[in-house]
Short mmCIF file of C-alpha atoms in Angstrom, two decimals:
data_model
loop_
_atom_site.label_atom_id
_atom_site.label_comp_id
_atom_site.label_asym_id
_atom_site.label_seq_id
_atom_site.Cartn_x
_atom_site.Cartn_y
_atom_site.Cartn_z
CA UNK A 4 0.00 0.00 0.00
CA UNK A 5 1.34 3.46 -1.16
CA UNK A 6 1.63 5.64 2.18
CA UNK A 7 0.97 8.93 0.31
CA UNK A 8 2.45 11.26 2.89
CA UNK A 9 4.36 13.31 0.66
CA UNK A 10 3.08 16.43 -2.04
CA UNK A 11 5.11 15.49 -4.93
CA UNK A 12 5.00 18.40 -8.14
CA UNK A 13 6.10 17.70 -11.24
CA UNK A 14 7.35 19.87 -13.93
CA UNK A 15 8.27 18.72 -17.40
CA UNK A 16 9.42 21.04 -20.31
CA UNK A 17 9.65 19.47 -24.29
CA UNK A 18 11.44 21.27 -26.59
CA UNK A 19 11.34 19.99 -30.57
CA UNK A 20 12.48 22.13 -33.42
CA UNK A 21 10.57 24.93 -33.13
CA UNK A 22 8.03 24.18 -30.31
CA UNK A 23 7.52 23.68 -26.94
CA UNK A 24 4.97 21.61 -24.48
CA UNK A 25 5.21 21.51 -21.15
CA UNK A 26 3.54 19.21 -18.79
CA UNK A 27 2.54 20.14 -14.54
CA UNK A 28 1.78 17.26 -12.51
CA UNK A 29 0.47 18.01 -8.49
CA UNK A 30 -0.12 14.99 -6.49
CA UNK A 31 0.17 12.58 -3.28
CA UNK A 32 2.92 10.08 -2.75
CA UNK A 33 5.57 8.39 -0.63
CA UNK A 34 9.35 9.26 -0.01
CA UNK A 35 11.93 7.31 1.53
CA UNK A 36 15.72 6.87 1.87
CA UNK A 37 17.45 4.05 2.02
CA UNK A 38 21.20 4.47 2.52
CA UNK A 39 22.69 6.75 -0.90
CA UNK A 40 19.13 6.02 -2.49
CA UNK A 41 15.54 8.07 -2.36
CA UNK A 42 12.89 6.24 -3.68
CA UNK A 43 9.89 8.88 -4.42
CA UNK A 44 6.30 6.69 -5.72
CA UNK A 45 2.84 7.98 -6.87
CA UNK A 46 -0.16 7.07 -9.11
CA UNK A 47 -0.23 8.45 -12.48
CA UNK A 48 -4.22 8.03 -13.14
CA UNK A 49 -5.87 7.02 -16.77
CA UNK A 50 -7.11 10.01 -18.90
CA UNK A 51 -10.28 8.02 -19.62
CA UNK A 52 -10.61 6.19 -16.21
CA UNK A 53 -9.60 7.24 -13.24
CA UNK A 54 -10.40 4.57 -11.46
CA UNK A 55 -7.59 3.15 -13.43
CA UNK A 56 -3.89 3.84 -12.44
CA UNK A 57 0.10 2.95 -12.34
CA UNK A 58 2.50 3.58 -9.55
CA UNK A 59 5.40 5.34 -11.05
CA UNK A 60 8.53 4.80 -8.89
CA UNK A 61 11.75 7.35 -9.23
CA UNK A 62 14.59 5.62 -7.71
CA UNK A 63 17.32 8.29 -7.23
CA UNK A 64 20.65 7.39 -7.04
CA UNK A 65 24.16 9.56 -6.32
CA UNK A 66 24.44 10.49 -10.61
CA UNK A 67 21.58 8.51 -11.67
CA UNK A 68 17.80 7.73 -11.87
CA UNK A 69 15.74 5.47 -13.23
CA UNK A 70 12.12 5.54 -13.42
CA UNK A 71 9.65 2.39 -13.62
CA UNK A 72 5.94 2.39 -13.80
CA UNK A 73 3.98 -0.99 -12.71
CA UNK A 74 1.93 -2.79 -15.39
CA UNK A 75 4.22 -1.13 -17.96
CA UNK A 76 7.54 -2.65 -19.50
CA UNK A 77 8.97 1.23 -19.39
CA UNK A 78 12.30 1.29 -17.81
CA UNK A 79 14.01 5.06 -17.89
CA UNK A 80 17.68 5.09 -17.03
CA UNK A 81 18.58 9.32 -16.45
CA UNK A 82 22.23 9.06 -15.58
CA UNK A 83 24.49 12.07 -15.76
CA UNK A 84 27.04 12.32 -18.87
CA UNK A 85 25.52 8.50 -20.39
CA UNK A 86 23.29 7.58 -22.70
CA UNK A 87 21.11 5.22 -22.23
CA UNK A 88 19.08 3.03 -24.50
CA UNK A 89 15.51 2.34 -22.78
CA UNK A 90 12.21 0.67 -23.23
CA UNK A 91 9.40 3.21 -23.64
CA UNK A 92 5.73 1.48 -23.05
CA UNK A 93 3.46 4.03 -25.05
CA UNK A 94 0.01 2.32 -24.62
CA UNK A 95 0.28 1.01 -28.14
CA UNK A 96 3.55 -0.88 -27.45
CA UNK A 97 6.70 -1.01 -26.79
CA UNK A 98 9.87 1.38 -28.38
CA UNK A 99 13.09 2.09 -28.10
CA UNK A 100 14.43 5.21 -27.39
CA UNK A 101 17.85 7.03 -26.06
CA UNK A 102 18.56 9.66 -23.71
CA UNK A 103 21.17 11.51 -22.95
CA UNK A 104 21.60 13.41 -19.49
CA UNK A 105 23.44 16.17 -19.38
CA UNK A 106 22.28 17.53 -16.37
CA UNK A 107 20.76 16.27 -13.17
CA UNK A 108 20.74 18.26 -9.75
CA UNK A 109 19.66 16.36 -6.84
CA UNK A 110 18.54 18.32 -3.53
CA UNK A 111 16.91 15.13 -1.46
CA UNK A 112 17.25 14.96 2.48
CA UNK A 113 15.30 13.63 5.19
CA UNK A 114 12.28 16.23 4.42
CA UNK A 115 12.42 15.61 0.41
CA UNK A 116 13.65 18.01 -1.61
CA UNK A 117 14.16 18.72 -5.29
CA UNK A 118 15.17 17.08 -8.64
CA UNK A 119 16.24 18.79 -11.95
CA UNK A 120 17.11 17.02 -15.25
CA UNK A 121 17.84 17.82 -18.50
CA UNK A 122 18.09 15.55 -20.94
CA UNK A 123 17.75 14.65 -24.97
CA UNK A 124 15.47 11.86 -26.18
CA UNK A 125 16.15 9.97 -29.75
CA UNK A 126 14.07 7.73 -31.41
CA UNK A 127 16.47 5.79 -34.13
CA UNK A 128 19.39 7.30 -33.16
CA UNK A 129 17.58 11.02 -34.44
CA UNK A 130 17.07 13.54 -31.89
CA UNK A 131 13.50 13.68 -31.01
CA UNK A 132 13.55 16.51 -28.17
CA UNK A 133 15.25 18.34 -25.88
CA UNK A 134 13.27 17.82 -22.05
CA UNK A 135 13.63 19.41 -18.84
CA UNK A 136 11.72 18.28 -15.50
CA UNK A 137 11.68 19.65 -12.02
CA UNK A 138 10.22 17.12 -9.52
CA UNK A 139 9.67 19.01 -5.77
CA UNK A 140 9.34 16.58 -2.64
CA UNK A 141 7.48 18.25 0.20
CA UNK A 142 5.98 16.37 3.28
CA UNK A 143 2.11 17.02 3.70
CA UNK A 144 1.10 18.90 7.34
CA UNK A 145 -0.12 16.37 9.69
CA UNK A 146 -3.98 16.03 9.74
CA UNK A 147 -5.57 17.20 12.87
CA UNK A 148 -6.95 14.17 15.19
CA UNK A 149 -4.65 11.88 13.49
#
């Protein structure tokens, strides 16, 4: 059972070519440490069901993070200065794609905390986009009479 303790807010930023999308996400979750790692987990809802949902789980490590959602074969390795090669679950199936980090800033103590990455993603070895995203980690305020 997700404890969902935690407001987690989520900022992504797409850049192709000549345009731009950007993406806000504000929800509940869970944060933990575990030695050098943070683990931060929350439910990403269906657009057409919302009774309907995936736990996306960030697992940050000193350089590196990789994000997995259950009931999906999507596996996203962000790692500082690499490129990785990752499976991408779009719905329809399953792709390929690479991405390159060339940035990620990790601010995550006891309380949460911040993320930033920047990274490229390539489809074929072709640049598809340039991203940005800005995760914040904030305890919720205790709930009176609990």
């Amino acid at each position: 059972m997700l404890k969902e303790n935690y407001s987690i807010n989520i900022k992504g930023k797409q850049f192709y070519e000549e345009d731009k999308g950007e993406v806000t996400l504000s929800t509940t979750g869970s944060y933990r440490e575990q030695g050098d790692v943070r683990f931060i987990a929350y439910k990403e809802y269906e657009e057409d069901d919302a009774s309907r949902f995936h736990t996306a789980v960030l697992k940050v490590e000193p350089g590196k993070v990789t994000i997995i959602r259950s009931g999906s074969s999507s596996r996203l390795i962000l790692e500082e200065g690499q490129r990785h090669l990752c499976l991408y679950d779009t719905g329809f199936g399953t792709m390929a794609v690479g991405l390159f980090t060339s940035e990620l800033n990790a601010q995550l103590g006891e309380a949460g905390g911040s993320l930033e990455i920047k990274y490229t993603l390539d489809i074929d070895s072709n640049l598809s986009s340039r991203n940005e995203l800005r995760i914040e980690v904030r305890p919720l305020p205790p709930v009176p009479g609990f």
